[in-house]
Amino acid sequence: MSADSVVMKFGGTSVADADAMTRVVNIVRRQWESQPKGSKPPVVVVSALSRVTDGLIRAADLARAGDAEKSAALIVELLERHLVIARNLTTSQRAEQLAKALTSQFAELGGRVVAMAAAKQVTAANHDLIVATGELASSRIVAAAFQERNLPAVWVDSRQVLVTDNEHTLAAPDMDATCGRAREVLAPIVARGEIPILGGFIAATNAGLTTTLGRGGSDYSAAIFGACLDVGEIQIWTDVDGMLTADPRVVPSPQVVPHLSFEEASELAYFGAKVLHPATIVPAVSKNIPVRILNSRQPSNPGTLITSEARKNGHLAALACKRDVTVVDITSTRMFGAHGFLRRLFEVFERFKTAVDVVTTSEVSVSVTVDDARRLEDIVRELSAFSEVSTEGQMAIVSVVGDRLHDDPGVFARAIVAIEGIPLRLVSQASSRRTFTFVLHDAHVTDAMTRLHTAFFEAPVR
Ligand code: ADP
Ligand code: ASP
Ligand code: MG
């Protein structure tokens, strides 16, 4: 596409209710109007309404526990919420059609959860089918709201476009296949001057089985579509003013970071800045497409621009924290002078498809952190066959991120002084030298983040 085309992704809170969806229509209209005459229309990607994915996951859990009644009741409740919004946004025939589509979609889901509850089983494939309902429903409503307001929008089932492997609940895109479909399905819509509206997060295998990209994956969907269509900008519209200097749920008044490099944004997202799904930057980098984070409640605020260029001001970009991680300590007397131990160790994590975030080593021991502790028991059992293993939950990773951290050796010293007295479990700096990472008890996260934030972002010189 052209340099002035954009993909615009709206997260759950940005489509939470009828007012929020109306704001979305206005933002997209304004974006299109601001583009040069004859520009291609934006491509719009939406998340499920806020908290709907959580609700659908709960329905799946209830089905797994065999509670058909509660699971089905929850589906009815979710349908009601969608219908109220749909009625608020559309009139006459369009309203009827939309209500019918939503009702049949949720009724089908209701039937499914009852059957799954009878079997007390929800496979990963069925889990994906259940949660995909959220994005399918929200995107349908948004498309109808656009049409109602005379914007030429076309609803597209993302499962016709985004092709993934069959790793249900955490599927990886097949970029070649997806870009082929994007050219077949999306490009003609855009070429006609119409706005494609798609649900994020959801996809399908080549064989047509529904998959999902992992929690928060709508950002990733938007970046994938953006890269395939080679757009000029990927916009992530959310409920904060951009990437902030720290998680606003942890630090009282973080500031907006106006500009970040791709690498910094990636690192912050990976280490817990939830405003961006960690994989979002990968497709953007592949085509060198700027990513902008914007607030759908304050659309004229400048937000954060993420590009391939290095940031101009300050050594630090921002802080991030990832909570509720587990530290696994693995000790082997045989590690001394031996090779092959690390391979053996990491193979266990690989076998159980568990990602490791931070790694530190000493002469005879290795400590790692894992975020997803679902397979921890199996992992510990297998590691115990050749080493001594202990685990500690309720830990947190605190990261200090900036491309130019290494320009000033004093930054590390200041960080350590700022968190003096807080027991540190692991400390690491990877070879990119873009991030210092401290692993500490979750109970100390607020204190550590606040003190670091004061030292680096509230003090007069940084
Ligand atoms: P959306 O539903 O729009 O995808 P998310 O809830 O996934 O929104 O992400 C936005 C939230 O990310 C913010 O409300 C904020 O609480 C959280 N967050 C964590 N760290 C940061 C950060 N460094 N900058 C901005 N937001 C952050
Ligand atoms: N709705 C999905 C979730 O809550 C995807 C997203 O919002 O990005 O995880
Ligand atoms: Mg998100």
Coordinates of C-alpha atoms and ligand atoms in Angstrom, one line a residue:
M1 CA 0.0 0.0 0.0
S2 CA 1.1 3.6 0.2
A3 CA 3.0 5.5 2.9
D4 CA -0.1 7.3 4.0
S5 CA -2.1 4.1 4.7
V6 CA -2.5 2.9 8.3
V7 CA -3.6 0.0 10.3
M8 CA -5.5 1.2 13.4
K9 CA -5.9 -1.3 16.3
F10 CA -8.4 -0.5 19.1
G11 CA -8.0 -2.5 22.4
G12 CA -10.7 -3.8 24.7
T13 CA -11.3 -0.6 26.7
S14 CA -11.5 1.4 23.4
V15 CA -14.4 -0.7 22.3
A16 CA -15.9 -1.4 25.8
D17 CA -19.3 0.1 25.2
A18 CA -21.4 2.1 22.7
D19 CA -19.8 5.4 23.6
A20 CA -16.3 4.0 23.2
M21 CA -17.2 2.5 19.8
T22 CA -18.6 5.8 18.7
R23 CA -15.3 7.4 19.6
V24 CA -13.6 4.7 17.4
V25 CA -15.8 5.7 14.4
N26 CA -14.9 9.3 14.9
I27 CA -11.2 8.6 15.3
V28 CA -11.1 6.5 12.1
R29 CA -13.1 9.1 10.2
R30 CA -10.7 11.9 11.3
Q31 CA -7.7 9.8 10.4
W32 CA -9.0 9.1 6.9
E33 CA -10.0 12.7 6.4
S34 CA -6.5 13.8 7.4
Q35 CA -4.8 11.7 4.8
P36 CA -4.1 13.2 1.4
K37 CA -7.1 13.0 -1.1
G38 CA -7.3 9.7 -2.8
S39 CA -5.4 7.8 0.0
K40 CA -6.3 4.3 0.8
P41 CA -8.7 3.9 3.7
P42 CA -7.4 2.6 7.0
V43 CA -7.6 -1.1 8.0
V44 CA -9.3 -1.4 11.4
V45 CA -8.5 -4.2 13.9
V46 CA -10.4 -4.5 17.2
S47 CA -10.1 -6.5 20.4
A48 CA -13.0 -8.2 22.2
L49 CA -14.9 -5.8 24.4
S50 CA -13.0 -5.2 27.7
R51 CA -13.2 -8.2 30.1
V52 CA -15.0 -10.4 27.5
T53 CA -12.0 -12.6 26.8
D54 CA -11.6 -13.1 30.6
G55 CA -15.3 -14.0 30.7
L56 CA -15.0 -16.5 27.9
I57 CA -12.0 -18.1 29.6
R58 CA -14.0 -18.5 32.7
A59 CA -16.8 -20.1 30.7
A60 CA -14.2 -22.6 29.3
D61 CA -12.9 -23.3 32.9
L62 CA -16.5 -23.9 34.1
A63 CA -17.1 -26.3 31.2
R64 CA -13.9 -28.1 32.1
A65 CA -15.1 -28.4 35.6
G66 CA -18.4 -29.9 34.3
D67 CA -20.5 -27.0 35.4
A68 CA -22.7 -26.7 32.2
E69 CA -25.3 -24.5 33.9
K70 CA -22.9 -21.8 35.1
S71 CA -20.9 -21.9 31.9
A72 CA -24.0 -21.5 29.7
A73 CA -25.4 -18.8 31.9
L74 CA -22.2 -16.8 31.5
I75 CA -22.5 -17.1 27.7
V76 CA -26.0 -15.7 27.9
E77 CA -24.8 -12.8 30.1
L78 CA -22.0 -12.0 27.6
L79 CA -24.5 -12.1 24.7
E80 CA -26.8 -9.7 26.5
R81 CA -23.9 -7.2 27.0
H82 CA -23.2 -7.3 23.2
L83 CA -26.8 -7.0 22.3
V84 CA -27.3 -3.9 24.4
I85 CA -24.3 -2.2 22.7
A86 CA -25.4 -3.4 19.3
R87 CA -29.0 -1.9 19.8
N88 CA -27.5 1.3 21.0
L89 CA -25.4 1.7 17.8
T90 CA -27.6 0.5 15.0
T91 CA -31.2 0.9 13.8
S92 CA -33.8 -1.0 11.8
Q93 CA -32.7 -3.7 9.5
R94 CA -29.1 -3.5 10.3
A95 CA -29.9 -3.8 14.0
E96 CA -32.0 -6.9 13.4
Q97 CA -29.3 -8.5 11.2
L98 CA -26.6 -7.8 13.8
A99 CA -28.7 -9.1 16.7
K100 CA -29.4 -12.2 14.7
A101 CA -25.8 -12.8 13.9
L102 CA -24.7 -12.2 17.5
T103 CA -27.4 -14.4 18.9
S104 CA -26.7 -17.3 16.7
Q105 CA -22.9 -17.0 17.3
F106 CA -23.4 -17.1 21.1
A107 CA -26.1 -19.8 20.9
E108 CA -23.7 -22.0 19.0
L109 CA -21.1 -21.3 21.7
G110 CA -23.7 -22.1 24.4
G111 CA -24.3 -25.5 22.8
R112 CA -20.6 -26.1 22.6
V113 CA -19.9 -25.4 26.3
V114 CA -22.7 -27.6 27.4
A115 CA -21.3 -30.5 25.4
M116 CA -17.8 -29.8 26.7
A117 CA -19.1 -29.7 30.3
A118 CA -20.7 -33.1 29.8
A119 CA -17.4 -34.5 28.7
K120 CA -15.6 -32.4 31.3
Q121 CA -13.0 -31.6 28.7
V122 CA -12.0 -28.5 26.8
T123 CA -9.2 -29.2 24.4
A124 CA -6.9 -26.4 23.4
A125 CA -8.6 -26.2 20.0
N126 CA -12.0 -25.9 21.7
H127 CA -10.6 -23.3 24.1
D128 CA -9.6 -21.2 21.0
L129 CA -13.1 -21.6 19.5
I130 CA -14.6 -20.3 22.7
V131 CA -12.4 -17.3 23.2
A132 CA -12.5 -16.3 19.5
T133 CA -16.2 -15.5 20.0
G134 CA -15.1 -12.2 21.7
E135 CA -13.2 -10.7 18.7
L136 CA -15.7 -12.1 16.2
A137 CA -18.6 -10.4 18.0
S138 CA -16.8 -7.1 18.7
S139 CA -15.6 -6.7 15.1
R140 CA -19.1 -7.4 13.8
I141 CA -20.6 -4.7 16.0
V142 CA -17.9 -2.2 15.1
A143 CA -18.4 -2.8 11.4
A144 CA -22.2 -2.2 11.7
A145 CA -21.5 0.9 13.7
F146 CA -19.3 2.3 10.9
Q147 CA -22.0 1.4 8.3
E148 CA -24.7 3.1 10.4
R149 CA -22.6 6.2 10.3
N150 CA -22.1 6.1 6.6
L151 CA -18.6 4.9 6.5
P152 CA -18.0 2.2 3.9
A153 CA -16.9 -0.6 6.2
V154 CA -16.7 -4.3 5.4
W155 CA -16.5 -6.9 8.2
V156 CA -13.9 -9.5 7.5
D157 CA -13.5 -12.8 9.5
S158 CA -9.8 -12.6 10.4
R159 CA -9.6 -16.4 10.2
Q160 CA -9.8 -16.0 6.4
V161 CA -6.7 -13.9 6.5
L162 CA -4.4 -14.7 9.4
V163 CA -2.9 -18.1 8.9
T164 CA -1.0 -19.7 11.8
D165 CA 0.5 -23.1 12.9
N166 CA -1.6 -25.3 15.1
E167 CA -0.1 -24.3 18.4
H168 CA -3.5 -23.5 19.9
T169 CA -3.7 -20.6 22.4
L170 CA -0.3 -19.4 21.4
A171 CA -0.2 -19.8 17.6
A172 CA 2.6 -18.4 15.4
P173 CA 1.8 -16.7 12.1
D174 CA 2.8 -18.1 8.8
M175 CA 3.7 -14.7 7.3
D176 CA 3.9 -15.9 3.6
A177 CA 0.5 -17.5 3.7
T178 CA -1.0 -14.6 5.7
C179 CA 0.4 -12.0 3.3
G180 CA -0.9 -14.0 0.4
R181 CA -4.4 -13.9 1.9
A182 CA -4.1 -10.3 2.8
R183 CA -3.4 -9.5 -0.8
E184 CA -6.4 -11.6 -1.9
V185 CA -8.9 -10.6 0.7
L186 CA -7.9 -7.2 2.2
A187 CA -6.2 -5.4 -0.7
P188 CA -9.2 -5.4 -3.0
I189 CA -11.5 -4.1 -0.2
V190 CA -9.0 -1.2 0.4
A191 CA -8.6 -0.6 -3.3
R192 CA -12.4 -0.1 -3.6
G193 CA -12.1 2.6 -1.0
E194 CA -13.7 0.5 1.8
I195 CA -12.5 0.0 5.4
P196 CA -11.9 -3.6 6.3
I197 CA -12.8 -4.3 10.0
L198 CA -11.2 -7.4 11.6
G199 CA -11.0 -8.9 15.0
G200 CA -7.5 -9.1 16.4
F201 CA -6.0 -12.1 18.3
I202 CA -7.9 -14.7 16.3
A203 CA -6.6 -16.7 13.3
A204 CA -6.9 -20.1 11.7
T205 CA -4.6 -22.9 10.6
N206 CA -4.3 -23.7 6.9
A207 CA -6.9 -26.4 7.5
G208 CA -9.3 -23.8 8.9
L209 CA -9.1 -24.6 12.6
T210 CA -9.5 -21.5 14.8
T211 CA -6.4 -20.5 16.7
T212 CA -5.4 -17.5 18.9
L213 CA -2.1 -15.6 19.2
G214 CA -1.9 -15.5 23.0
R215 CA -3.3 -12.9 25.5
G216 CA -3.0 -9.4 24.3
G217 CA -2.5 -10.7 20.7
S218 CA -4.6 -8.1 18.9
D219 CA -1.6 -5.7 18.7
Y220 CA 0.3 -8.5 17.0
S221 CA -2.5 -9.1 14.5
A222 CA -2.5 -5.4 13.6
A223 CA 1.3 -5.4 13.1
I224 CA 1.0 -8.6 10.9
F225 CA -1.7 -7.1 8.7
G226 CA 0.3 -3.8 8.6
A227 CA 3.5 -5.6 7.4
C228 CA 1.6 -7.7 4.8
L229 CA 0.0 -4.6 3.4
D230 CA 3.2 -2.5 3.8
V231 CA 1.3 0.3 5.4
G232 CA 2.9 3.6 6.4
E233 CA 2.0 3.3 10.1
I234 CA 0.6 0.9 12.7
Q235 CA -1.5 2.6 15.3
I236 CA -2.2 1.0 18.7
W237 CA -5.1 2.9 20.3
T238 CA -5.5 2.1 24.0
D239 CA -6.5 3.6 27.3
V240 CA -3.3 5.4 28.2
D241 CA -1.4 8.3 26.5
G242 CA 1.4 6.0 25.1
M243 CA 4.3 4.1 26.5
L244 CA 4.8 5.5 30.0
T245 CA 8.0 5.6 31.9
A246 CA 6.6 2.9 34.2
D247 CA 3.5 0.8 34.6
P248 CA 0.8 3.2 35.9
R249 CA -0.7 0.4 38.0
V250 CA 2.6 0.3 40.0
V251 CA 4.0 3.9 39.9
P252 CA 1.8 6.8 40.7
S253 CA 2.5 9.3 37.9
P254 CA 4.6 8.0 35.1
Q255 CA 5.2 10.3 32.0
V256 CA 4.7 9.6 28.4
V257 CA 7.8 8.6 26.4
P258 CA 7.5 10.5 23.1
H259 CA 9.9 8.3 21.1
L260 CA 11.3 4.8 21.4
S261 CA 13.5 2.7 19.2
F262 CA 12.0 -0.6 18.0
E263 CA 14.5 -2.4 20.3
E264 CA 13.5 -0.4 23.4
A265 CA 9.8 -1.0 22.8
S266 CA 10.4 -4.7 22.2
E267 CA 12.4 -5.0 25.4
L268 CA 9.8 -3.1 27.4
A269 CA 6.9 -5.1 26.1
Y270 CA 8.8 -8.3 26.7
F271 CA 9.5 -7.3 30.3
G272 CA 6.0 -6.5 31.1
A273 CA 4.8 -3.2 29.6
K274 CA 1.4 -4.6 28.8
V275 CA 0.4 -1.7 26.5
L276 CA 2.2 -3.5 23.7
H277 CA 2.1 -7.3 23.0
P278 CA 5.8 -8.4 22.9
A279 CA 5.7 -9.7 19.3
T280 CA 4.1 -6.5 17.8
I281 CA 7.5 -5.0 16.9
V282 CA 8.7 -8.0 14.9
P283 CA 6.5 -7.5 11.8
A284 CA 6.9 -3.7 12.1
V285 CA 10.7 -4.1 12.0
S286 CA 10.5 -6.5 9.0
K287 CA 9.1 -3.7 6.9
N288 CA 10.4 -0.7 8.9
I289 CA 6.9 0.5 9.7
P290 CA 6.6 3.1 12.5
V291 CA 4.3 2.0 15.4
R292 CA 2.4 4.7 17.3
I293 CA 0.7 4.2 20.6
L294 CA -2.3 6.5 21.1
N295 CA -5.1 7.2 23.6
S296 CA -8.6 6.7 22.3
R297 CA -10.0 9.0 25.0
Q298 CA -7.6 11.7 24.1
P299 CA -7.1 11.3 20.4
S300 CA -5.3 14.5 19.8
N301 CA -2.5 13.7 22.3
P302 CA 0.7 12.9 20.4
G303 CA 1.3 9.5 22.0
T304 CA 4.5 7.4 21.6
L305 CA 6.2 7.0 18.3
I306 CA 8.3 3.8 17.8
T307 CA 10.8 3.8 14.9
S308 CA 14.1 2.3 13.8
E309 CA 15.8 5.5 14.9
A310 CA 17.6 5.9 18.2
R311 CA 15.9 8.1 20.8
K312 CA 17.6 11.5 21.2
N313 CA 17.1 12.2 24.9
G314 CA 18.4 10.5 28.0
H315 CA 20.1 7.2 28.6
L316 CA 16.9 5.5 29.8
A317 CA 13.7 4.9 28.0
A318 CA 11.5 3.5 30.7
L319 CA 11.1 0.9 33.5
A320 CA 9.1 -2.2 33.2
C321 CA 8.0 -4.9 35.6
K322 CA 6.7 -8.4 35.2
R323 CA 4.9 -9.8 38.2
D324 CA 4.2 -13.2 39.6
V325 CA 7.1 -15.0 38.0
T326 CA 8.8 -18.1 39.5
V327 CA 12.6 -18.5 40.0
V328 CA 13.9 -21.9 39.3
D329 CA 17.4 -22.7 40.8
I330 CA 19.2 -25.7 39.3
T331 CA 22.4 -26.9 40.9
S332 CA 24.7 -29.6 39.6
T333 CA 28.0 -30.6 41.0
R334 CA 28.7 -32.0 37.6
M335 CA 28.4 -28.7 36.0
F336 CA 31.9 -27.8 37.2
G337 CA 34.1 -27.9 34.1
A338 CA 31.5 -29.9 32.2
H339 CA 29.9 -29.1 28.9
G340 CA 26.5 -30.1 27.8
F341 CA 24.8 -29.3 31.1
L342 CA 23.1 -26.1 29.8
R343 CA 21.9 -27.9 26.7
R344 CA 20.3 -30.6 28.8
L345 CA 18.8 -28.1 31.1
F346 CA 17.2 -25.9 28.4
E347 CA 16.0 -28.9 26.5
V348 CA 13.7 -29.7 29.5
F349 CA 12.2 -26.2 29.2
E350 CA 11.8 -26.6 25.5
R351 CA 10.1 -30.0 25.8
F352 CA 7.5 -28.4 28.0
K353 CA 7.2 -25.3 25.8
T354 CA 8.0 -23.0 28.7
A355 CA 9.9 -19.8 27.9
V356 CA 12.6 -18.6 30.2
D357 CA 13.0 -14.8 30.7
V358 CA 16.0 -14.2 32.9
V359 CA 19.0 -16.5 33.2
T360 CA 22.0 -16.1 35.6
T361 CA 24.8 -18.6 36.2
S362 CA 27.5 -19.3 38.8
E363 CA 30.0 -22.1 38.8
V364 CA 27.7 -24.9 39.7
S365 CA 24.2 -23.4 39.5
V366 CA 21.9 -21.8 37.0
S367 CA 18.9 -19.7 38.0
V368 CA 16.1 -18.9 35.5
T369 CA 12.7 -17.2 35.8
V370 CA 9.6 -18.5 34.2
D371 CA 6.4 -16.6 33.7
D372 CA 4.1 -19.5 32.7
A373 CA 4.3 -21.9 35.6
R374 CA 1.7 -24.4 34.2
R375 CA 4.3 -27.1 33.4
L376 CA 6.6 -26.3 36.3
E377 CA 5.9 -29.6 38.1
D378 CA 6.9 -31.6 35.0
I379 CA 9.9 -29.4 34.5
V380 CA 11.1 -29.8 38.1
R381 CA 10.7 -33.6 37.9
E382 CA 12.8 -33.9 34.7
L383 CA 15.5 -31.5 35.9
S384 CA 15.7 -33.4 39.2
A385 CA 16.9 -36.5 37.3
F386 CA 20.3 -34.8 36.8
S387 CA 20.4 -31.8 39.3
E388 CA 19.1 -30.4 42.5
V389 CA 16.2 -28.1 41.9
S390 CA 14.3 -25.6 44.0
T391 CA 11.6 -23.1 43.0
E392 CA 10.4 -19.8 44.5
G393 CA 7.1 -18.3 43.4
Q394 CA 5.7 -14.7 43.8
M395 CA 8.8 -13.1 42.4
A396 CA 9.0 -10.2 40.0
I397 CA 11.3 -8.9 37.3
V398 CA 12.1 -5.2 37.3
S399 CA 13.8 -3.9 34.2
V400 CA 15.5 -0.6 33.4
V401 CA 15.6 -0.1 29.6
G402 CA 17.3 2.2 27.3
D403 CA 19.4 2.0 24.1
R404 CA 22.1 4.2 25.6
L405 CA 22.3 2.6 29.0
H406 CA 25.9 1.5 28.3
D407 CA 27.0 5.1 27.4
D408 CA 27.0 6.0 31.0
P409 CA 28.4 3.4 33.4
G410 CA 27.0 5.4 36.3
V411 CA 23.5 4.4 35.5
F412 CA 23.8 1.0 37.0
A413 CA 25.4 2.4 40.1
R414 CA 22.5 4.8 40.5
A415 CA 20.0 2.0 40.0
I416 CA 21.6 -0.1 42.7
V417 CA 21.8 2.9 45.1
A418 CA 18.1 3.7 44.4
I419 CA 17.0 0.2 45.4
E420 CA 19.5 -0.2 48.3
G421 CA 18.2 -2.4 51.0
I422 CA 15.8 -4.3 48.8
P423 CA 16.9 -7.9 48.6
L424 CA 17.8 -8.8 45.0
R425 CA 17.4 -12.4 44.0
L426 CA 19.0 -12.2 40.5
V427 CA 20.7 -9.4 38.6
S428 CA 21.5 -9.5 34.9
Q429 CA 22.5 -7.5 31.9
A430 CA 22.3 -9.1 28.5
S431 CA 24.9 -8.5 25.7
S432 CA 22.6 -5.9 24.0
R433 CA 23.4 -3.8 27.1
R434 CA 20.0 -2.3 26.7
T435 CA 18.4 -3.6 29.9
F436 CA 19.4 -4.1 33.5
T437 CA 17.2 -6.7 35.1
F438 CA 16.6 -7.3 38.8
V439 CA 14.6 -10.2 40.1
L440 CA 13.1 -9.6 43.5
H441 CA 10.2 -10.6 45.7
D442 CA 6.9 -9.4 44.3
A443 CA 6.1 -7.7 47.7
H444 CA 9.0 -5.3 46.9
V445 CA 8.0 -4.4 43.4
T446 CA 6.1 -1.2 44.2
D447 CA 8.9 0.1 46.4
A448 CA 11.6 -0.8 43.9
M449 CA 9.8 0.7 40.9
T450 CA 8.8 3.8 42.7
R451 CA 12.4 4.4 44.0
L452 CA 13.9 3.8 40.5
H453 CA 11.3 6.0 38.9
T454 CA 12.1 8.8 41.4
A455 CA 15.8 8.4 40.8
F456 CA 15.6 8.4 37.0
F457 CA 12.5 10.2 35.9
E458 CA 11.6 12.6 38.7
A459 CA 15.1 13.9 39.6
P460 CA 16.2 17.0 37.7
V461 CA 19.0 15.4 35.7
R462 CA 18.9 11.9 34.1
Ligands
ADP1 P1 -5.7 -2.7 25.3 O1 -6.9 -3.3 25.9 O2 -5.9 -1.3 24.7 O3 -4.9 -3.6 24.5 P2 -4.0 -3.2 27.6 O4 -4.7 -3.3 28.9 O5 -3.5 -4.5 26.9 O6 -4.8 -2.3 26.6 O7 -2.7 -2.3 27.7 C1 -2.8 -1.0 28.3 C2 -2.4 -1.0 29.8 O8 -1.1 -1.4 29.9 C3 -2.5 0.3 30.5 O9 -3.8 0.6 30.9 C4 -1.5 0.1 31.6 O10 -2.2 -0.2 32.8 C5 -0.6 -1.0 31.2 N1 0.8 -0.7 31.2 C6 1.8 -1.4 31.8 N2 3.0 -0.9 31.6 C7 2.8 0.2 30.9 C8 3.6 1.2 30.3 N3 5.0 1.2 30.5 N4 3.1 2.2 29.6 C9 1.8 2.3 29.4 N5 0.9 1.3 29.9 C10 1.4 0.3 30.6
ASP2 N1 -9.0 -10.0 23.6 C1 -7.7 -10.6 23.7 C2 -7.2 -10.6 25.2 O1 -7.9 -10.0 26.0 C3 -6.7 -10.0 22.8 C4 -6.4 -8.6 23.0 O2 -7.2 -7.9 23.7 O3 -5.4 -8.1 22.5 O4 -6.2 -11.1 25.5
MG3 MG -3.5 -5.1 24.9

